[in-house]
CSV table of C-alpha atoms in Angstrom, one decimal:
chain,number,residue,atom,x,y,z
A,1,GLN,CA,10.9,14.0,16.8
A,2,PRO,CA,8.8,12.9,13.9
A,3,LEU,CA,6.0,13.8,16.0
A,4,ARG,CA,6.8,16.9,17.3
A,5,ARG,CA,7.4,18.2,13.1
A,6,PHE,CA,4.1,16.5,12.0
A,7,PRO,CA,0.6,16.3,13.3
A,8,LEU,CA,1.0,12.4,12.8
A,9,ASP,CA,-2.0,10.1,14.1
A,10,ALA,CA,0.1,7.7,15.2
A,11,ALA,CA,3.5,6.9,15.6
A,12,ILE,CA,5.4,3.2,14.8
A,13,ILE,CA,8.4,1.8,16.9
A,14,PHE,CA,11.5,1.9,14.5
A,15,SER,CA,13.4,-1.5,15.0
A,16,ASP,CA,15.3,-3.4,12.1
A,17,ILE,CA,13.1,-6.5,10.8
A,18,LEU,CA,17.1,-8.4,11.7
A,19,VAL,CA,16.4,-9.0,14.8
A,20,ILE,CA,14.1,-11.5,14.8
A,21,PRO,CA,17.5,-13.4,13.0
A,22,GLN,CA,19.7,-12.2,15.1
A,23,ALA,CA,18.0,-13.8,18.6
A,24,LEU,CA,18.2,-17.1,16.6
A,25,GLY,CA,21.9,-17.0,16.8
A,26,MET,CA,22.6,-15.0,13.2
A,27,GLU,CA,24.8,-12.7,13.3
A,28,VAL,CA,23.3,-9.6,11.5
A,29,THR,CA,26.8,-6.0,10.3
A,30,MET,CA,25.5,-3.3,8.7
A,31,VAL,CA,28.3,-3.0,5.6
A,32,PRO,CA,28.4,0.8,4.3
A,33,GLY,CA,26.7,1.1,1.0
A,34,LYS,CA,25.1,-2.6,1.1
A,35,GLY,CA,23.4,-2.2,4.2
A,36,PRO,CA,22.6,-5.1,6.9
A,37,THR,CA,24.3,-8.3,6.3
A,38,PHE,CA,24.6,-12.0,7.3
A,39,PRO,CA,27.7,-13.2,6.9
A,40,ASP,CA,27.3,-17.0,7.5
A,41,PRO,CA,23.6,-17.2,5.7
A,42,LEU,CA,22.0,-20.2,5.7
A,43,ASN,CA,23.2,-22.5,2.4
A,44,GLU,CA,21.3,-25.7,3.2
A,45,PRO,CA,19.2,-27.6,5.0
A,46,GLY,CA,21.8,-28.7,7.4
A,47,ASP,CA,22.8,-25.3,8.6
A,48,LEU,CA,19.6,-25.2,10.3
A,49,VAL,CA,21.5,-26.5,13.4
A,50,LYS,CA,23.3,-23.4,13.6
A,51,LEU,CA,20.0,-21.8,14.7
A,52,GLN,CA,19.1,-21.7,18.5
A,53,GLU,CA,16.3,-23.4,19.7
A,54,ASN,CA,13.3,-22.3,22.0
A,55,VAL,CA,14.5,-18.7,21.8
A,56,ASP,CA,13.7,-16.9,24.7
A,57,VAL,CA,12.0,-13.9,23.2
A,58,ALA,CA,12.1,-11.7,26.5
A,59,GLN,CA,15.7,-11.8,27.2
A,60,GLU,CA,16.6,-12.0,23.6
A,61,LEU,CA,14.3,-9.3,22.8
A,62,ALA,CA,14.3,-7.5,25.6
A,63,TYR,CA,16.0,-3.8,24.2
A,64,VAL,CA,13.2,-4.1,21.9
A,65,PHE,CA,10.3,-4.3,24.7
A,66,GLN,CA,12.2,-1.8,26.7
A,67,ALA,CA,12.2,0.6,24.1
A,68,ILE,CA,8.8,0.5,23.6
A,69,LYS,CA,7.4,1.2,27.4
A,70,LEU,CA,10.1,4.2,26.9
A,71,THR,CA,8.0,5.2,24.4
A,72,ARG,CA,4.7,4.5,25.1
A,73,TYR,CA,5.7,7.1,28.0
A,74,GLU,CA,6.8,9.4,25.9
A,75,LEU,CA,3.6,10.0,23.8
A,76,LYS,CA,1.5,10.5,26.6
A,77,GLY,CA,-1.5,8.7,25.1
A,78,LYS,CA,-1.6,11.8,22.5
A,79,VAL,CA,-1.5,9.1,19.7
A,80,PRO,CA,-1.7,5.3,19.5
A,81,LEU,CA,2.0,3.3,19.5
A,82,ILE,CA,2.4,0.4,16.5
A,83,GLY,CA,4.8,-2.3,17.2
A,84,PHE,CA,6.2,-4.5,13.7
A,85,SER,CA,7.6,-7.3,12.2
A,86,GLY,CA,9.1,-8.8,9.8
A,87,ALA,CA,6.9,-12.0,8.2
A,88,PRO,CA,8.6,-15.5,7.9
A,89,TRP,CA,9.1,-15.2,4.0
A,90,THR,CA,10.7,-12.0,3.8
A,91,LEU,CA,13.5,-13.3,7.3
A,92,MET,CA,14.0,-16.7,5.4
A,93,ALA,CA,14.7,-14.9,2.2
A,94,TYR,CA,17.5,-13.0,3.3
A,95,MET,CA,18.5,-15.3,6.3
A,96,ILE,CA,19.6,-17.5,2.8
A,97,GLU,CA,20.6,-14.7,0.7
A,98,GLY,CA,22.8,-13.5,2.7
A,99,GLY,CA,21.7,-9.9,2.3
A,100,GLY,CA,19.7,-7.9,0.5
A,101,SER,CA,19.0,-9.4,-3.6
A,102,ASN,CA,17.3,-8.7,-6.9
A,103,THR,CA,16.2,-12.0,-7.3
A,104,MET,CA,15.6,-13.7,-4.3
A,105,ALA,CA,17.1,-17.1,-6.3
A,106,LYS,CA,18.6,-18.3,-3.5
A,107,ALA,CA,16.1,-18.1,-1.5
A,108,LYS,CA,14.1,-19.9,-3.8
A,109,ARG,CA,15.3,-22.3,-4.7
A,110,TRP,CA,14.7,-23.8,-0.8
A,111,LEU,CA,11.5,-24.0,-1.3
A,112,TYR,CA,11.7,-25.7,-4.9
A,113,GLN,CA,14.5,-28.2,-3.9
A,114,PHE,CA,14.0,-28.4,0.3
A,115,PRO,CA,10.5,-28.0,0.3
A,116,GLU,CA,10.7,-29.3,4.4
A,117,ALA,CA,13.2,-27.9,5.4
A,118,SER,CA,11.8,-24.6,4.2
A,119,HIS,CA,8.9,-24.6,6.0
A,120,LYS,CA,11.3,-25.6,9.1
A,121,LEU,CA,12.4,-22.7,8.9
A,122,LEU,CA,9.5,-21.1,7.9
A,123,LYS,CA,7.3,-22.6,11.6
A,124,ILE,CA,10.5,-21.9,13.8
A,125,LEU,CA,10.1,-17.7,12.3
A,126,THR,CA,6.8,-18.3,12.8
A,127,ASN,CA,7.2,-19.5,16.4
A,128,VAL,CA,9.4,-16.7,17.6
A,129,ILE,CA,7.4,-13.4,15.7
A,130,VAL,CA,4.9,-14.9,17.6
A,131,ASP,CA,6.5,-14.3,20.2
A,132,TYR,CA,8.1,-11.0,19.5
A,133,LEU,CA,4.2,-9.8,18.9
A,134,VAL,CA,2.8,-10.2,22.1
A,135,GLY,CA,5.7,-9.4,23.6
A,136,GLN,CA,4.9,-5.9,22.1
A,137,VAL,CA,2.0,-6.0,22.9
A,138,THR,CA,3.2,-6.1,26.5
A,139,SER,CA,5.3,-3.6,27.0
A,140,GLY,CA,2.7,-1.1,25.0
A,141,ALA,CA,2.1,-1.6,21.5
A,142,GLN,CA,-1.5,-0.2,20.7
A,143,ALA,CA,-1.6,-2.4,17.2
A,144,LEU,CA,0.6,-3.9,15.2
A,145,GLN,CA,2.0,-5.0,11.6
A,146,VAL,CA,3.7,-7.4,9.4
A,147,PHE,CA,5.8,-7.0,6.7
A,148,GLU,CA,6.0,-9.1,3.7
A,149,SER,CA,8.4,-7.0,1.8
A,150,HIS,CA,9.3,-9.8,-0.5
A,151,ALA,CA,5.5,-11.0,-1.7
A,152,GLY,CA,6.3,-10.4,-5.1
A,153,HIS,CA,8.6,-12.6,-5.9
A,154,LEU,CA,6.9,-15.6,-4.8
A,155,GLY,CA,3.6,-16.7,-7.7
A,156,ASN,CA,0.4,-17.6,-6.5
A,157,GLU,CA,1.0,-20.2,-5.7
A,158,GLN,CA,4.2,-20.2,-3.5
A,159,PHE,CA,2.7,-17.2,-1.6
A,160,THR,CA,-0.1,-19.6,-0.6
A,161,GLU,CA,2.0,-22.3,1.1
A,162,PHE,CA,4.8,-20.7,2.0
A,163,SER,CA,3.8,-17.2,3.2
A,164,LEU,CA,0.1,-17.0,3.4
A,165,THR,CA,-0.4,-19.6,5.5
A,166,TYR,CA,2.0,-18.8,8.0
A,167,LEU,CA,1.1,-15.6,7.9
A,168,ARG,CA,-2.4,-16.3,9.3
A,169,GLU,CA,-1.1,-18.5,11.9
A,170,ILE,CA,1.2,-15.4,13.1
A,171,ALA,CA,-2.2,-13.8,13.3
A,172,HIS,CA,-4.1,-16.5,14.9
A,173,GLN,CA,-1.3,-17.4,17.5
A,174,VAL,CA,-1.0,-14.0,18.5
A,175,LYS,CA,-5.0,-13.4,18.9
A,176,GLU,CA,-4.9,-16.6,20.8
A,177,LYS,CA,-2.1,-15.8,23.3
A,178,LEU,CA,-3.6,-12.4,24.1
A,179,LYS,CA,-6.7,-14.1,25.0
A,180,VAL,CA,-4.7,-16.4,26.8
A,181,LEU,CA,-3.0,-13.2,28.6
A,182,GLY,CA,-5.7,-11.1,29.3
A,183,LEU,CA,-4.9,-8.1,27.0
A,184,ASP,CA,-7.0,-6.6,25.0
A,185,GLN,CA,-6.8,-7.2,21.4
A,186,VAL,CA,-5.2,-5.2,19.2
A,187,PRO,CA,-5.5,-4.2,15.5
A,188,MET,CA,-3.3,-5.8,13.2
A,189,ILE,CA,-2.0,-4.7,9.7
A,190,VAL,CA,-0.3,-6.7,7.3
A,191,PHE,CA,1.4,-5.7,4.3
A,192,ALA,CA,2.7,-7.4,1.7
A,193,LYS,CA,4.0,-6.0,-0.9
A,194,ASP,CA,3.0,-6.8,-4.7
A,195,ALA,CA,0.8,-9.7,-4.2
A,196,HIS,CA,-1.7,-8.0,-5.4
A,197,TYR,CA,-2.5,-11.6,-7.6
A,198,ALA,CA,-3.5,-12.8,-3.5
A,199,LEU,CA,-5.1,-9.7,-2.7
A,200,GLU,CA,-8.8,-11.7,-1.7
A,201,ASP,CA,-6.8,-14.6,0.3
A,202,ILE,CA,-5.0,-11.3,2.0
A,203,SER,CA,-8.0,-10.2,3.4
A,204,GLN,CA,-9.3,-12.5,4.7
A,205,SER,CA,-6.2,-13.9,6.7
A,206,GLY,CA,-7.1,-12.7,10.1
A,207,TYR,CA,-5.8,-9.2,9.9
A,208,GLU,CA,-8.1,-5.8,10.6
A,209,VAL,CA,-6.1,-3.6,8.1
A,210,VAL,CA,-4.3,-4.6,4.6
A,211,GLY,CA,-1.8,-2.4,3.2
A,212,LEU,CA,-1.2,-1.9,-0.1
A,213,ASP,CA,1.8,-0.8,-2.1
A,214,TRP,CA,1.2,1.6,-5.4
A,215,THR,CA,1.0,-0.8,-8.5
A,216,ILE,CA,-3.1,-1.1,-7.2
A,217,GLN,CA,-5.5,0.8,-7.7
A,218,PRO,CA,-7.7,2.3,-4.9
A,219,LYS,CA,-11.1,0.9,-6.5
A,220,VAL,CA,-9.5,-2.5,-7.7
A,221,ALA,CA,-8.8,-3.2,-3.7
A,222,ARG,CA,-12.0,-1.7,-2.7
A,223,GLU,CA,-13.3,-4.2,-5.3
A,224,ARG,CA,-11.7,-7.3,-4.0
A,225,THR,CA,-11.8,-6.9,-0.3
A,226,GLY,CA,-15.3,-5.8,-0.1
A,227,LYS,CA,-15.8,-4.2,3.3
A,228,LYS,CA,-14.3,-7.4,5.3
A,229,VAL,CA,-11.5,-4.9,6.2
A,230,THR,CA,-10.0,-1.6,6.3
A,231,LEU,CA,-7.1,-0.2,3.4
A,232,GLN,CA,-4.4,1.2,4.0
A,233,GLY,CA,-1.8,2.9,1.6
A,234,ASN,CA,-0.9,3.2,-1.1
A,235,MET,CA,1.1,6.3,-2.3
A,236,ASP,CA,3.9,6.0,-3.9
A,237,PRO,CA,7.2,7.0,-1.6
A,238,CYS,CA,8.3,8.8,-5.1
A,239,ALA,CA,5.3,11.0,-5.3
A,240,LEU,CA,7.2,13.0,-2.2
A,241,TYR,CA,9.5,14.2,-5.3
A,242,ALA,CA,7.2,15.9,-7.0
A,243,SER,CA,5.9,19.3,-6.3
A,244,LYS,CA,3.7,20.4,-2.8
A,245,ASP,CA,0.7,21.8,-5.3
A,246,LYS,CA,1.6,18.1,-7.0
A,247,ILE,CA,1.4,16.5,-3.9
A,248,SER,CA,-2.0,17.9,-2.6
A,249,GLU,CA,-3.0,16.7,-5.5
A,250,ILE,CA,-2.6,12.9,-5.3
A,251,VAL,CA,-3.8,12.8,-2.2
A,252,LYS,CA,-6.8,14.2,-3.0
A,253,LYS,CA,-7.4,12.0,-5.5
A,254,MET,CA,-6.3,9.1,-3.3
A,255,ILE,CA,-8.4,9.5,-0.3
A,256,GLU,CA,-11.5,9.7,-3.2
A,257,GLU,CA,-10.9,6.6,-4.7
A,258,PHE,CA,-10.6,4.8,-1.8
A,259,GLY,CA,-13.3,6.9,0.6
A,260,THR,CA,-12.9,8.3,4.2
A,261,GLN,CA,-14.2,4.9,6.2
A,262,CYS,CA,-12.4,1.7,6.6
A,263,TYR,CA,-9.2,3.1,5.1
A,264,ILE,CA,-5.4,4.8,6.5
A,265,ALA,CA,-3.7,7.0,4.6
A,266,ASN,CA,-0.4,5.9,4.1
A,267,LEU,CA,2.3,5.6,1.7
A,268,GLY,CA,2.6,2.2,0.2
A,269,HIS,CA,6.0,1.2,1.2
A,270,GLY,CA,8.7,3.2,3.0
A,271,MET,CA,10.4,7.0,2.7
A,272,TYR,CA,14.2,7.7,0.6
A,273,PRO,CA,16.4,9.7,3.1
A,274,ASP,CA,17.2,12.4,0.6
A,275,MET,CA,13.5,13.4,0.3
A,276,ASN,CA,12.4,16.4,1.6
A,277,PRO,CA,10.5,16.5,5.4
A,278,GLU,CA,9.1,20.0,4.3
A,279,HIS,CA,6.9,17.1,1.3
A,280,VAL,CA,6.1,14.8,4.1
A,281,ALA,CA,4.3,17.6,6.2
A,282,THR,CA,2.3,18.3,2.7
A,283,PHE,CA,1.6,15.0,2.6
A,284,VAL,CA,0.3,14.5,6.2
A,285,ASP,CA,-1.2,18.5,5.5
A,286,ALA,CA,-2.8,17.2,2.7
A,287,VAL,CA,-4.2,14.2,3.6
A,288,HIS,CA,-5.6,16.3,6.8
A,289,THR,CA,-7.5,18.5,4.8
A,290,HIS,CA,-8.5,17.0,1.9
A,291,SER,CA,-10.3,14.3,4.6
A,292,ARG,CA,-12.3,17.1,6.1
A,293,GLN,CA,-13.3,18.1,3.1
A,294,ILE,CA,-14.3,15.1,1.9
A,295,CYS,CA,-16.4,14.0,4.5
A,296,LYS,CA,-18.0,18.0,5.2
A,297,ASN,CA,-19.7,17.1,1.4
A,298,LYS,CA,-20.8,14.6,2.2
C-alpha cells in the first residue's frame, strides 16, 4: 500500500523486533495503551534457563520468511526489499524491563551487577539474530538493517562492551554465512539511536550504511565518518507536523548538507500514527525534487 501511494525507492518488511525473544520462548503480549509487554521478564541471571537453546530459526520465524517471499514477489522488482532486526542490547533491555522504559535501569543494572550473564544473553541473542538475518536474505531480502534503538541509554564504555561488540559480530557473521551459502552479499545498515559519541567506531563496524537520528548535524556526521560509509537520515519525524512548504525547506537544507553521494534521505526515526499522509508525500517529493536539482546544478 505505501508503494502504491508514494514514489518510494525501497520497501522494508514490517515485523516487530520482539519476534526474537518470542523465538527464544518468551511470551510477548500487546497491552492497549502500553504496547508490547513481557508478562514474565528476566529478573536475575538464573532466569536465562527459561530461554530455549539451539533455536530452530527457520521454523520459529518461518512466518517472517514467508512474508518476505510474498512481498518480494508482489514488488516484482520495482524497488529493493529491506529486511531488519532489533540489535542485541535493545532486545536484552526489553526482555529485562518487561517492556518500554524511560531509564532502562533494570537492564543497565545487569550490565554492572551481572556482566558475565549479560554477555551470555547478548551472545544468545546475537546467534539468533545472525540466523534470522541470513534467513531473510535467503528468502529474498536485498538489504538488511539492524536497529539498536536503546543505544542512547549507554555511555561510551558500556556501548563499546555491550553493544558495539555484538553489532560488529553480527555484520561479520552474516557476511561469512552468506559467503558459505554462496549467496551475494547485501548492504547492511546499522542504526544506533543517540550514539553519536561512538560514531567513528560505528562507521568502522562492518556496515555499509550508518543511520542517523535528528540530533546530529549532517556536516558533523560527514566529518566524523569521512568517506568510509553511506549515511542515512536524519530529518526529525516531528517535522512532518510542519506545513508542506516548511517540510520542503527542511528537506532541501538536509540534502544540501549531506550531499547527494553516499547518502540515503530518510527520517531520523519512525513516524507516529497521527501524521498526515499528505505530508509524507511532500517529504518524498521534496527529496526527489531537491536532489535532482542539486545534481543538475553541479
